[in-house]
mmCIF file of C-alpha atoms and ligand atoms in Angstrom:
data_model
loop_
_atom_site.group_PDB
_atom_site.id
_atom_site.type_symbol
_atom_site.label_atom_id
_atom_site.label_comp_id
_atom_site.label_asym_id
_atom_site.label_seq_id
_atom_site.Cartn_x
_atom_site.Cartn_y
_atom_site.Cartn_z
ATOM 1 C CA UNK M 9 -7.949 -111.488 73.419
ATOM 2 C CA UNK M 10 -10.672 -111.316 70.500
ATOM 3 C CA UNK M 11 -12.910 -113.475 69.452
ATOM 4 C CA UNK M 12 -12.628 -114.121 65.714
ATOM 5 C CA UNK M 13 -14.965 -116.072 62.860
ATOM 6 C CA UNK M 14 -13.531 -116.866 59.332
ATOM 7 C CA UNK M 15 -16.868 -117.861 57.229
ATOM 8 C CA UNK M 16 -14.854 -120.230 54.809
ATOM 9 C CA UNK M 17 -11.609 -122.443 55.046
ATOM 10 C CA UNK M 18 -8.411 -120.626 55.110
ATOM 11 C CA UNK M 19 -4.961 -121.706 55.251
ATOM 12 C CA UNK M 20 -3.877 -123.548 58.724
ATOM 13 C CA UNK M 21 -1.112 -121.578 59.199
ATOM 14 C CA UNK M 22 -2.833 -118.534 58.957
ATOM 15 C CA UNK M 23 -5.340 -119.430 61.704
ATOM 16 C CA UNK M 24 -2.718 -120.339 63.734
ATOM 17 C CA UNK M 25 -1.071 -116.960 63.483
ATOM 18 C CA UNK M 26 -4.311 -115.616 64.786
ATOM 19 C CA UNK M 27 -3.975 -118.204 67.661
ATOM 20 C CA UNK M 28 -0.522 -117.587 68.569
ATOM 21 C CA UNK M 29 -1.270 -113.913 68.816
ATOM 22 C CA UNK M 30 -3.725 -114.902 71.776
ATOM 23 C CA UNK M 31 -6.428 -114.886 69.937
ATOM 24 C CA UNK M 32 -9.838 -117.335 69.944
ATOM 25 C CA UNK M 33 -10.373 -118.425 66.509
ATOM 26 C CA UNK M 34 -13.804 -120.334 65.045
ATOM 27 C CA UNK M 35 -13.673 -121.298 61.301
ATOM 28 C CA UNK M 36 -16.308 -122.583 58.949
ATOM 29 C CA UNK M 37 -15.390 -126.012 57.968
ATOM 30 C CA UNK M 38 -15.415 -125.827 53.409
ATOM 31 C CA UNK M 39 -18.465 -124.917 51.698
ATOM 32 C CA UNK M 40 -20.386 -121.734 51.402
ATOM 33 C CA UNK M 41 -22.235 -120.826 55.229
ATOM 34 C CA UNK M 42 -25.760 -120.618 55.272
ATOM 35 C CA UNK M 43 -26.984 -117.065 56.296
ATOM 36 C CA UNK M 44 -29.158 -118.636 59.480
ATOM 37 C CA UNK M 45 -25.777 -120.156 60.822
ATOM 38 C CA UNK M 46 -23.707 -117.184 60.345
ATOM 39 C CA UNK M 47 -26.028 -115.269 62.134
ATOM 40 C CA UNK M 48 -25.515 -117.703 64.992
ATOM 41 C CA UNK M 49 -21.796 -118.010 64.930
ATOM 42 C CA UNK M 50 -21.361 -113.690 64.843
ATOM 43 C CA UNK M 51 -23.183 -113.167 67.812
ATOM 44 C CA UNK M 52 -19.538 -113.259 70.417
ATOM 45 C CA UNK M 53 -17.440 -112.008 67.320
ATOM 46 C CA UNK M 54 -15.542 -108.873 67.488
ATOM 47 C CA UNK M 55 -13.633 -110.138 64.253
ATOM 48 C CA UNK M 56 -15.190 -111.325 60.818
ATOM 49 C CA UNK M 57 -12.636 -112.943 58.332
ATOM 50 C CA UNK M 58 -15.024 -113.772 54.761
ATOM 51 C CA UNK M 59 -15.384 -114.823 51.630
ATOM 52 C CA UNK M 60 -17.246 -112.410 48.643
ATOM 53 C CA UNK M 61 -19.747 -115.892 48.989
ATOM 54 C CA UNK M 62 -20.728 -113.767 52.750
ATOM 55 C CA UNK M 63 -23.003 -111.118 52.911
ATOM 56 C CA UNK M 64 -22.406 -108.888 55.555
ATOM 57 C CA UNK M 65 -25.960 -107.300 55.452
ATOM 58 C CA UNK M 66 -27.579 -105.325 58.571
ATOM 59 C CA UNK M 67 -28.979 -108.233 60.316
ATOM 60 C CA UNK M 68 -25.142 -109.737 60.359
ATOM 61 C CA UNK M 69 -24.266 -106.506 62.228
ATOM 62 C CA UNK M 70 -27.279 -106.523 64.730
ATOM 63 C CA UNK M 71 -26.605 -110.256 65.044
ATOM 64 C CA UNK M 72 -22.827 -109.015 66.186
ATOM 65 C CA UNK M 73 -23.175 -106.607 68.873
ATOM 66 C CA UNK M 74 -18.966 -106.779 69.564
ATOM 67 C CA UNK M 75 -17.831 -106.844 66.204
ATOM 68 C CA UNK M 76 -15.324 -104.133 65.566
ATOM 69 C CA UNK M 77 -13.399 -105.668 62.319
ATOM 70 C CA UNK M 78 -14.497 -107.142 58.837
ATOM 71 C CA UNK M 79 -11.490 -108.380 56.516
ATOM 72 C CA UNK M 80 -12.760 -109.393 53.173
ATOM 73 C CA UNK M 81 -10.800 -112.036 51.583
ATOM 74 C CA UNK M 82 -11.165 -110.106 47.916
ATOM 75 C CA UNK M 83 -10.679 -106.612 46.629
ATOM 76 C CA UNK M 84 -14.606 -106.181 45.876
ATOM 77 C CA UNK M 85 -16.228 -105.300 48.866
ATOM 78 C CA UNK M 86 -19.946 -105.011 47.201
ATOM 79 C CA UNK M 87 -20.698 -107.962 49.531
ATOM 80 C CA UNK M 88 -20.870 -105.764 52.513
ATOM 81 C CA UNK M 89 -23.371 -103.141 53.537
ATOM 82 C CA UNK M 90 -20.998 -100.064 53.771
ATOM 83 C CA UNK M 91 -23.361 -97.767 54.815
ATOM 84 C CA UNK M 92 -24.259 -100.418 57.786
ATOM 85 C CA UNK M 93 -20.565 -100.439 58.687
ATOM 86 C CA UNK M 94 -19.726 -97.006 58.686
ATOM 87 C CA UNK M 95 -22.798 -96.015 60.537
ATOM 88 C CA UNK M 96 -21.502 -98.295 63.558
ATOM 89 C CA UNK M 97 -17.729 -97.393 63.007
ATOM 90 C CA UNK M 98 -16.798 -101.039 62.249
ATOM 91 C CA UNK M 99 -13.577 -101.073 60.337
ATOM 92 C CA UNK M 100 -13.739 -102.763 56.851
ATOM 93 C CA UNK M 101 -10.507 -104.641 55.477
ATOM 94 C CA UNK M 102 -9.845 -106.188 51.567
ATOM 95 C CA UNK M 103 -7.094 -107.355 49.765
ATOM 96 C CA UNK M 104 -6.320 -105.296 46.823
ATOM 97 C CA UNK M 105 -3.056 -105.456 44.267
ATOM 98 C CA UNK M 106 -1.541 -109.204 45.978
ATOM 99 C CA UNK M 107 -4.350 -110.409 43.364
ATOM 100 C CA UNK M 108 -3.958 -108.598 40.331
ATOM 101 C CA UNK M 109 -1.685 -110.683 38.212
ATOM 102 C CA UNK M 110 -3.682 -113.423 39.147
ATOM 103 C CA UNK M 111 -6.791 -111.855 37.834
ATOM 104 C CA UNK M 112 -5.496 -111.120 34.944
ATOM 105 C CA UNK M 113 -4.189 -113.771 33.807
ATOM 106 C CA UNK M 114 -7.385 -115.565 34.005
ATOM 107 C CA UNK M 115 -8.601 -112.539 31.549
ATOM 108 C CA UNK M 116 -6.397 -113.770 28.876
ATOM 109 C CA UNK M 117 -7.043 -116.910 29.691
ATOM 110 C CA UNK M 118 -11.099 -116.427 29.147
ATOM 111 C CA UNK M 119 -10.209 -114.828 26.145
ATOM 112 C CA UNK M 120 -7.857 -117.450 24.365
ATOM 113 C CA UNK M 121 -10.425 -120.017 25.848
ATOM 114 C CA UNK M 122 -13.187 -118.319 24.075
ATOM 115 C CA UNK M 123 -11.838 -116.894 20.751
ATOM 116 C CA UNK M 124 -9.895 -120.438 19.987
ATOM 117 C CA UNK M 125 -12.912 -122.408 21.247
ATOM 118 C CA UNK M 126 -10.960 -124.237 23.556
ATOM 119 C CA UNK M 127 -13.545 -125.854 25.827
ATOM 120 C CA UNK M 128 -15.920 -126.691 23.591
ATOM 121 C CA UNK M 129 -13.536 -128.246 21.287
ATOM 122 C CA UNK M 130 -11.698 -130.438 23.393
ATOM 123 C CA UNK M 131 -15.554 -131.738 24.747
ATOM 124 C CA UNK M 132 -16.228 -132.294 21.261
ATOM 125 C CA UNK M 133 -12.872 -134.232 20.909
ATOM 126 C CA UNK M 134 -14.091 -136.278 24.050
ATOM 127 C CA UNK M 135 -17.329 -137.126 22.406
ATOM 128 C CA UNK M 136 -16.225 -137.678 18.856
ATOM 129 C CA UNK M 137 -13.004 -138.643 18.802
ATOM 130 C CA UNK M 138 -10.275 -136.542 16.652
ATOM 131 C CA UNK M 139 -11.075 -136.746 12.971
ATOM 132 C CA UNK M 140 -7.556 -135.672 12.046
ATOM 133 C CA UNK M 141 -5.908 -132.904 10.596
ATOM 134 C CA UNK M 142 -8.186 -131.367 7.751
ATOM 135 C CA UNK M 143 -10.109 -127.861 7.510
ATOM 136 C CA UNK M 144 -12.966 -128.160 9.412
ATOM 137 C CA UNK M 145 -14.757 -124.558 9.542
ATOM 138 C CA UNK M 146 -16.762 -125.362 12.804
ATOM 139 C CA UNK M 147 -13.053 -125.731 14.410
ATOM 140 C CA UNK M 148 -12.443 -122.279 13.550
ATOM 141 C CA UNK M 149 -11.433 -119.339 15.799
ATOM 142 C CA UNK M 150 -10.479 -115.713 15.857
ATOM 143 C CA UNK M 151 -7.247 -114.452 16.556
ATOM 144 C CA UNK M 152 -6.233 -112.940 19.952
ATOM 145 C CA UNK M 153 -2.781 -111.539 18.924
ATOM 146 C CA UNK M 154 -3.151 -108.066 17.067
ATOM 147 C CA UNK M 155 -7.058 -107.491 18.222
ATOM 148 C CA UNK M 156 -8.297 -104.574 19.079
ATOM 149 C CA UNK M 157 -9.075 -104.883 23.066
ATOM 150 C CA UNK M 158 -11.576 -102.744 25.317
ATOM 151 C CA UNK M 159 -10.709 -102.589 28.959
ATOM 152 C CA UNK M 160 -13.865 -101.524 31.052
ATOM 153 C CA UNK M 161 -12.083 -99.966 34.053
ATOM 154 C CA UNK M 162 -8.436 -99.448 33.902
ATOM 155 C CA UNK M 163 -7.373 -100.316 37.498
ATOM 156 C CA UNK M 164 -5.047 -102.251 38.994
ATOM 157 C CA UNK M 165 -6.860 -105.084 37.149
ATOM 158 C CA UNK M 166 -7.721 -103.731 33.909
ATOM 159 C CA UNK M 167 -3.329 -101.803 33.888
ATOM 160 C CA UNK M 168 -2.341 -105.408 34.304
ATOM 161 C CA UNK M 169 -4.653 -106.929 31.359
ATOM 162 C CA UNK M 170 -2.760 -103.939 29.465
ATOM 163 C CA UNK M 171 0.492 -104.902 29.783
ATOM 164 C CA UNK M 172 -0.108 -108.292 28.985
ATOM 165 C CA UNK M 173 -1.946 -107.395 25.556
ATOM 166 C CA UNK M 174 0.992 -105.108 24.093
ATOM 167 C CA UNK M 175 3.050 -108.258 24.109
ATOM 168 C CA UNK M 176 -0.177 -109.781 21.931
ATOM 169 C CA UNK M 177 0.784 -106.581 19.661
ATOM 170 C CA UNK M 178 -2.802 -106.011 20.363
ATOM 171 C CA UNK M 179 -4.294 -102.501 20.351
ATOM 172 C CA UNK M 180 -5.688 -101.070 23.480
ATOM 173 C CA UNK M 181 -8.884 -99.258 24.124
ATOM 174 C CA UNK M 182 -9.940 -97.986 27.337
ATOM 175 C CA UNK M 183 -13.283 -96.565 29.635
ATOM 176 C CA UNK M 184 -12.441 -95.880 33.120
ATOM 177 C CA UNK M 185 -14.444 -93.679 35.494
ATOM 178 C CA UNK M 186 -10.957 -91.393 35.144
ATOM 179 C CA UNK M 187 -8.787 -90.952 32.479
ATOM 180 C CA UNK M 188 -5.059 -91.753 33.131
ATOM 181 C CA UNK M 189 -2.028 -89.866 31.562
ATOM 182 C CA UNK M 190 0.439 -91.899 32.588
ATOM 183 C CA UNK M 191 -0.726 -95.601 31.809
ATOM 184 C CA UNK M 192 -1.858 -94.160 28.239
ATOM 185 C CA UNK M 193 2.147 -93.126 28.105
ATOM 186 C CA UNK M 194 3.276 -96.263 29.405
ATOM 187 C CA UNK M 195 1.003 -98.306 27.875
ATOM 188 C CA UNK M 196 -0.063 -96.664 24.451
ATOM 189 C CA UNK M 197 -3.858 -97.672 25.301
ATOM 190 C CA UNK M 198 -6.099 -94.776 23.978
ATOM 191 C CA UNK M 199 -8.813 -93.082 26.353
ATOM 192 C CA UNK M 200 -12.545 -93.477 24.342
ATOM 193 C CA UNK M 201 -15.994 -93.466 25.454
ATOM 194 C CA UNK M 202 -18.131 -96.496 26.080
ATOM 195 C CA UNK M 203 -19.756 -96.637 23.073
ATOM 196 C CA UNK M 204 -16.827 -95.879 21.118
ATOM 197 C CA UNK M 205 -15.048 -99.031 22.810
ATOM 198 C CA UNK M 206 -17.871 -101.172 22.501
ATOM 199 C CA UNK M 207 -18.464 -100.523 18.401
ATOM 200 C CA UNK M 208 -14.246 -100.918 18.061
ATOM 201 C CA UNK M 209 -13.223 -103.963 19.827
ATOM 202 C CA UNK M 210 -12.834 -107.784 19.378
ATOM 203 C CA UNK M 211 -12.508 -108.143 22.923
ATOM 204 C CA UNK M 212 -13.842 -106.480 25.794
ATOM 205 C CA UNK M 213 -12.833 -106.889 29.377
ATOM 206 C CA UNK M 214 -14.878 -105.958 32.354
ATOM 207 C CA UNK M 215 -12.750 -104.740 35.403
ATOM 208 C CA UNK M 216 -14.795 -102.493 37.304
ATOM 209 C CA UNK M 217 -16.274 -103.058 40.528
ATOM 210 C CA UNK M 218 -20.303 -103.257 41.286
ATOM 211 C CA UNK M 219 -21.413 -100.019 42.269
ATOM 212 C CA UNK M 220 -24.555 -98.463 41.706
ATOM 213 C CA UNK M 221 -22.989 -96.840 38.529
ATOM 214 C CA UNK M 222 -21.958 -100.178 37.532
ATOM 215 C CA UNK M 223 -25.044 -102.426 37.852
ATOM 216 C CA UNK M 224 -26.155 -103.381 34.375
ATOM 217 C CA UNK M 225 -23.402 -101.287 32.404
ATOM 218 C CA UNK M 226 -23.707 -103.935 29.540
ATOM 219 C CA UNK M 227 -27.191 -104.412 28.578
ATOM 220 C CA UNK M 228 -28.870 -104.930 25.537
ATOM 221 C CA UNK M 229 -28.285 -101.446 24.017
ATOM 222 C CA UNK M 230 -24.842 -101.769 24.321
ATOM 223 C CA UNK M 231 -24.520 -105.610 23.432
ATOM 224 C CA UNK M 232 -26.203 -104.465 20.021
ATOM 225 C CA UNK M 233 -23.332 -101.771 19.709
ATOM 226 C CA UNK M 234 -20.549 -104.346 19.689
ATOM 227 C CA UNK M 235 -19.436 -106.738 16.593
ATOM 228 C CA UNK M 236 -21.017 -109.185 16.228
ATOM 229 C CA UNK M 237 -17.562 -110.847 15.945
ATOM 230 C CA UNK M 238 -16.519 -109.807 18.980
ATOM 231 C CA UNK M 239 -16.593 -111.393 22.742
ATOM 232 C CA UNK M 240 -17.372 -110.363 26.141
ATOM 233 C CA UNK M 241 -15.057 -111.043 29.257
ATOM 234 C CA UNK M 242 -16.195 -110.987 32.333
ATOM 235 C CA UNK M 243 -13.900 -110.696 35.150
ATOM 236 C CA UNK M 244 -15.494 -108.144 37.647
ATOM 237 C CA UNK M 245 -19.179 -108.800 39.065
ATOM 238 C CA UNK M 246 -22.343 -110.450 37.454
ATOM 239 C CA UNK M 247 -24.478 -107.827 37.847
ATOM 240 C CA UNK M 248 -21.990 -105.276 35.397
ATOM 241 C CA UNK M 249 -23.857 -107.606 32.841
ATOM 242 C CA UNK M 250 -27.807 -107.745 32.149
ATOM 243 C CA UNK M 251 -27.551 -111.883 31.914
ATOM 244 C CA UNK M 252 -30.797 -112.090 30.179
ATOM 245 C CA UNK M 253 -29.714 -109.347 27.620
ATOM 246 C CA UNK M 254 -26.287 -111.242 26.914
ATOM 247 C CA UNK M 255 -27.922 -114.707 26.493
ATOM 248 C CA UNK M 256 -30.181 -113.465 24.022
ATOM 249 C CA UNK M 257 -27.578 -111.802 22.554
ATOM 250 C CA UNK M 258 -25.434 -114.931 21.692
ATOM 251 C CA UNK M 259 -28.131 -116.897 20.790
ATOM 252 C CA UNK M 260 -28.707 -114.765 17.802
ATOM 253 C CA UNK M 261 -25.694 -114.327 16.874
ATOM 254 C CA UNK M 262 -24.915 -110.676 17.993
ATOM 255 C CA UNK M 263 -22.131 -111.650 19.484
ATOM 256 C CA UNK M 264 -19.602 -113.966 18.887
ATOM 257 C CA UNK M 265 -18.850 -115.144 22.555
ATOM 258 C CA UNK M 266 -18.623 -114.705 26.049
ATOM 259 C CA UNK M 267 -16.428 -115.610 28.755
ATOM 260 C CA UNK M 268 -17.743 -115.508 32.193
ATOM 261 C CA UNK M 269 -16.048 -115.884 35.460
ATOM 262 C CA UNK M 270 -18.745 -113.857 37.595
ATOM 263 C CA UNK M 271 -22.339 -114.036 37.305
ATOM 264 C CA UNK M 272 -25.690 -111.944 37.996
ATOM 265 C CA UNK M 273 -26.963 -114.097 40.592
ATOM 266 C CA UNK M 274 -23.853 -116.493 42.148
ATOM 267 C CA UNK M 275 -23.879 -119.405 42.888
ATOM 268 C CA UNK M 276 -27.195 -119.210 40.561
ATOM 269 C CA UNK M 277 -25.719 -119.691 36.754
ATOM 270 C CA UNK M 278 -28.430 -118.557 34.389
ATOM 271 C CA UNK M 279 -29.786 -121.486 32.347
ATOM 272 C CA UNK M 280 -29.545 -120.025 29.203
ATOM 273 C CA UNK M 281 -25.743 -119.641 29.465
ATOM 274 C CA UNK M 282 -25.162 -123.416 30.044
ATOM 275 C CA UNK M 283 -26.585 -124.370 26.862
ATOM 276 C CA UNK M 284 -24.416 -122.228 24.531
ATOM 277 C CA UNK M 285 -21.485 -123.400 23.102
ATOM 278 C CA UNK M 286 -20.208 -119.587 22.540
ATOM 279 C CA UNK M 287 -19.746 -119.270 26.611
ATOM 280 C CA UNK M 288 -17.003 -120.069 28.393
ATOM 281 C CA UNK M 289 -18.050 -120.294 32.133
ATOM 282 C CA UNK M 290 -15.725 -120.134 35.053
ATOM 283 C CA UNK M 291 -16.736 -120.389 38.721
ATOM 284 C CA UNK M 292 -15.746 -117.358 39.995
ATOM 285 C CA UNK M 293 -12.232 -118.556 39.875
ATOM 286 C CA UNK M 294 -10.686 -115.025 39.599
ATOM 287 C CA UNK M 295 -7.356 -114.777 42.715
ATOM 288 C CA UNK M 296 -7.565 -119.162 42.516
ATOM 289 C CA UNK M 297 -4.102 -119.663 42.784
ATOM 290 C CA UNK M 298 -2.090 -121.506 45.987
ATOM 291 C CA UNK M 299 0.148 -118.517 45.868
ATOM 292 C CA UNK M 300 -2.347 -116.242 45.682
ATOM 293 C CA UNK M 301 -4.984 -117.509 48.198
ATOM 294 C CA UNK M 302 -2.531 -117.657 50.009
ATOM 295 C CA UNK M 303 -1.375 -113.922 49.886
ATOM 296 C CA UNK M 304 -5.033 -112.801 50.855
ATOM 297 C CA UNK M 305 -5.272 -114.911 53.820
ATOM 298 C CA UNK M 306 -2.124 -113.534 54.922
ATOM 299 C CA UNK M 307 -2.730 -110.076 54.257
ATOM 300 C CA UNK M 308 -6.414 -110.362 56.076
ATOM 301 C CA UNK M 309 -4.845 -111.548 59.153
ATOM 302 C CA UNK M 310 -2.053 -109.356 59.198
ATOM 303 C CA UNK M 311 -4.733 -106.419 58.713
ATOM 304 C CA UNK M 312 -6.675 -107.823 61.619
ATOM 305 C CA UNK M 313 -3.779 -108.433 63.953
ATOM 306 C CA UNK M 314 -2.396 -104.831 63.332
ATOM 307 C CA UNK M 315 -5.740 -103.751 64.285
ATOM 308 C CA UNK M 316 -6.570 -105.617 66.965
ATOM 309 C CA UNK M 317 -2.682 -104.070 68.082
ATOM 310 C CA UNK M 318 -3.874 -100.709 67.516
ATOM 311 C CA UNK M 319 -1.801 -100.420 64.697
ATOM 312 C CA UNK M 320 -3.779 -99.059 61.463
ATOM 313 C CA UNK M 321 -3.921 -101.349 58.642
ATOM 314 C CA UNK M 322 -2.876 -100.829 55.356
ATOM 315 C CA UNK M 323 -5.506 -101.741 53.712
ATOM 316 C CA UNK M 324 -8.751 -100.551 54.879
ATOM 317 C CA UNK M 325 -12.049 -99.917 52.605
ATOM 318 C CA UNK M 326 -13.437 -97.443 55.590
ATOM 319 C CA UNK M 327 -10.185 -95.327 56.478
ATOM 320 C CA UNK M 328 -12.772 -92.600 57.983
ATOM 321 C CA UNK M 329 -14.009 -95.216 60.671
ATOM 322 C CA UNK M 330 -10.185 -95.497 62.198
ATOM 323 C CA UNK M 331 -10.248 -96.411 64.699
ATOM 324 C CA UNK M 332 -13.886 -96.887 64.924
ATOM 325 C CA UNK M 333 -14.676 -99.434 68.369
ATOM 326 C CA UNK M 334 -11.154 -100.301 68.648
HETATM 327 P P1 NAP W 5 -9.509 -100.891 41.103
HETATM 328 O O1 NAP W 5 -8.018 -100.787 41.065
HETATM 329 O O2 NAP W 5 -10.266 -100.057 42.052
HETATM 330 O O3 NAP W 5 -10.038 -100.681 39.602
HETATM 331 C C1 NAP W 5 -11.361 -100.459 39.284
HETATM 332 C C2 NAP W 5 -11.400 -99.442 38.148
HETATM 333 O O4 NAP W 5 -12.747 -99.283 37.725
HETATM 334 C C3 NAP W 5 -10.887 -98.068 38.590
HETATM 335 O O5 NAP W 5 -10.001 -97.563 37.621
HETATM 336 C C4 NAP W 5 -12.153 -97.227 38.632
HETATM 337 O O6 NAP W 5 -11.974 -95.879 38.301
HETATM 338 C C5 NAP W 5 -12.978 -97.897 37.544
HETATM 339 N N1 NAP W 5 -14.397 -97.573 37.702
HETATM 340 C C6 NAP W 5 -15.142 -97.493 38.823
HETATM 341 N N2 NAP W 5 -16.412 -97.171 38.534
HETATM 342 C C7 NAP W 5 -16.471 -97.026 37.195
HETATM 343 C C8 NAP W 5 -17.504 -96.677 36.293
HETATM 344 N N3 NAP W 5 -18.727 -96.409 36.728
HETATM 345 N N4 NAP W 5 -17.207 -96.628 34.974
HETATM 346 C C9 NAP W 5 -15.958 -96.879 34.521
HETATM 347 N N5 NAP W 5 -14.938 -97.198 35.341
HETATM 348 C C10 NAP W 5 -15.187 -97.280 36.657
HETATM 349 O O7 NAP W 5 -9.929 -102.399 41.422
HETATM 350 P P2 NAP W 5 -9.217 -103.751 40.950
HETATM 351 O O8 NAP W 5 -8.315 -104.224 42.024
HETATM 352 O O9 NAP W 5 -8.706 -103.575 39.583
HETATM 353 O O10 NAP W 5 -10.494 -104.710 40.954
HETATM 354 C C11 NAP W 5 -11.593 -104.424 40.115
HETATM 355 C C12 NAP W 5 -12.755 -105.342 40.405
HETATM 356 O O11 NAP W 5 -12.484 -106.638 39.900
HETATM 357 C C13 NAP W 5 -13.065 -105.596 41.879
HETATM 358 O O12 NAP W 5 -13.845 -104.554 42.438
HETATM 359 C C14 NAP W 5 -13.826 -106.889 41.833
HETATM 360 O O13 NAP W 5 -15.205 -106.648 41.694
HETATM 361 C C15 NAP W 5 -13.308 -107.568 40.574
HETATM 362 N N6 NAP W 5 -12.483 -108.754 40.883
HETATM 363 C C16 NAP W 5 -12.911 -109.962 40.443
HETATM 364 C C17 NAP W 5 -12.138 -111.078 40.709
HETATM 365 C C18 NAP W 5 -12.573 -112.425 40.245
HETATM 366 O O14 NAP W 5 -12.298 -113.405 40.918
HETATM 367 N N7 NAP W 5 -13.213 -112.528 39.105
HETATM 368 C C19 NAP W 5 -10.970 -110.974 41.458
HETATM 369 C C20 NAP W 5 -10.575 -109.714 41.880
HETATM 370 C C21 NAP W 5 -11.340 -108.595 41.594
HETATM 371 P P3 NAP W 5 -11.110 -94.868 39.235
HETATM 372 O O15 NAP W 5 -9.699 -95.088 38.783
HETATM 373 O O16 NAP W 5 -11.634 -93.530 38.900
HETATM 374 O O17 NAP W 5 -11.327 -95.279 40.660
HETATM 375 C C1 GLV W 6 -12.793 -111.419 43.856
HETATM 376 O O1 GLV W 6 -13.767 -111.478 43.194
HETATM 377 C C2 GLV W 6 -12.326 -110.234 44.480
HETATM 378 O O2 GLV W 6 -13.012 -109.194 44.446
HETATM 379 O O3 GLV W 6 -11.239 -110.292 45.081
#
């Protein structure tokens, strides 16, 4: 029998899987866990189920003498100390691809949001009433269909923001750490280098993870490379983008939005942003679906269960650790 901590709500039926397996199971009621009471609630815990909101730093693993499993409810896993893990062969688990739809969706979504000024018209509808139909310039967006879109990464993510743009007839740019033959086949998109995408597009869509070689990609050399008709999406981490640099950059007009959905410094929203009518912000709201919660959950307990079996997961972060203090 293990003894296992989920750091956020998860569905009931999941934690009752857990249970029925034998297991003893300890979850953290809703709301985000403060670090001194996580600290206090690893110490038995050979199992840690999270949320990206839980940072798995080295004092959470000298606070856990027993622990033997992490399963991240996400596919970024920049929330946990690696190194930390490795070094004490504790297995890592995430949740990539049951997400990826979901994620981007919300990409077009930020986009349409954004380029047809969605939010901050219908505020401005709630405020002023509807004058009726007349041309009004300050109502005026920018078509999404038959834009020229960057993808930042072309993952699992940024392949599914892809597909859904050729059916916007929109044309497809592309950086990626590698360059891949057989999505530019499938897809038409066209392999360029950073600066190249960032001086073409209307839109561009992060969808990397945060990595050292990621921190700060977009700063304010290359915010002053794109059009300043163009927007920023945000999809992947906070720190991808130099907030300051951005802000300043939409203030004066560089730019001609952003969407957000990840931030530098979460749950920390930088002032600046929440003054601008040219930002869409979203709470990090990325895999929010029922369906798709729901998928993770299942998919970090049925990682944790084969584990705790003996059984190697599918979908582990650390596959050189198997099968580490199991
Ligand atoms: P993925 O399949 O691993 O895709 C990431 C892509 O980024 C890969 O193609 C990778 O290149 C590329 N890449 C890595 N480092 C790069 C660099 N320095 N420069 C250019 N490209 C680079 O991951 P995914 O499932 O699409 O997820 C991507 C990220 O989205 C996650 O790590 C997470 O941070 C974020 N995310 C956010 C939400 C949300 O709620 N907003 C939800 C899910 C995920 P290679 O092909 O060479 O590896
Ligand atoms: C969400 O941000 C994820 O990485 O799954």
């Amino acid at each position: 029998m293990a003894r296992i901590f989920i750091s956020c709500e998860i569905f009931p039926e999941e934690v009752k899987r857990l249970e029925r397996a034998g297991h003893s199971v300890e979850m953290h009621p809703a709301g985000v866990i403060a670090k001194e009471e996580l600290l206090e609630k690893v110490r038995d815990a050979d199992v840690l189920i999270c949320p990206l909101s839980t940072r798995v730093e080295r004092a959470v693993f000298d606070a856990a003498p027993e622990l033997k499993v992490v399963a991240n409810l996400g596919v970024g896993v920049d929330n946990i100390d690696l190194e930390e893990a490795n070094a004490r062969g504790i297995l890592v688990l995430n949740t990539p691809g049951v997400l990826t739809e979901t994620v981007a969706d919300l990409a077009f979504a930020l986009m349409f949001a954004v380029a047809r000024r969605v939010v901050e018209l219908d505020k401005r509808l709630r405020a002023e009433g509807f004058p009726g139909w007349t041309f009004i310039p300050s109502y005026l967006g920018r078509d999404v269909w038959g834009a020229t879109l960057g993808i930042v990464g072309l993952g699992r993510i940024g392949a599914a923001v892809a597909r859904r743009a050729k059916c916007f007839s929109m044309e497809v740019l592309y950086h990626s750490r590698t360059r891949k033959p057989e999505l530019e086949a499938e897809l038409g998109c066209r392999y360029v280098p950073l600066e190249d995408l960032l001086r073409e597009s209307d839109f561009v869509v992060l969808c990397v993870p945060l990595t050292p070689d990621t921190r700060h990609l977009i700063g304010q050399r290359e915010l002053s490379l794109m059009k300043h008709t163009a927007y920023l999406v945000n999809i992947s981490r906070g720190p991808v983008v130099e907030e300051e640099a951005l802000v300043k950059a939409l203030k004066e007009g560089k730019l001609a939005g952003a969407a957000l959905d990840v931030f530098e410094r979460e749950p920390e929203v930088h002032p600046g942003l929440l003054e601008l009518n040219n930002a869409v912000l979203t709470p990090h709201i990325g895999s929010a679906t029922v369906d798709t919660r729901r998928r993770m959950a299942q998919m970090a307990v049925d990682g944790v269960l084969a584990a705790l079996k003996g059984q190697r997961p599918e979908n582990i972060v650390n596959p050189a650790v198997w099968p580490g203090r199991l």
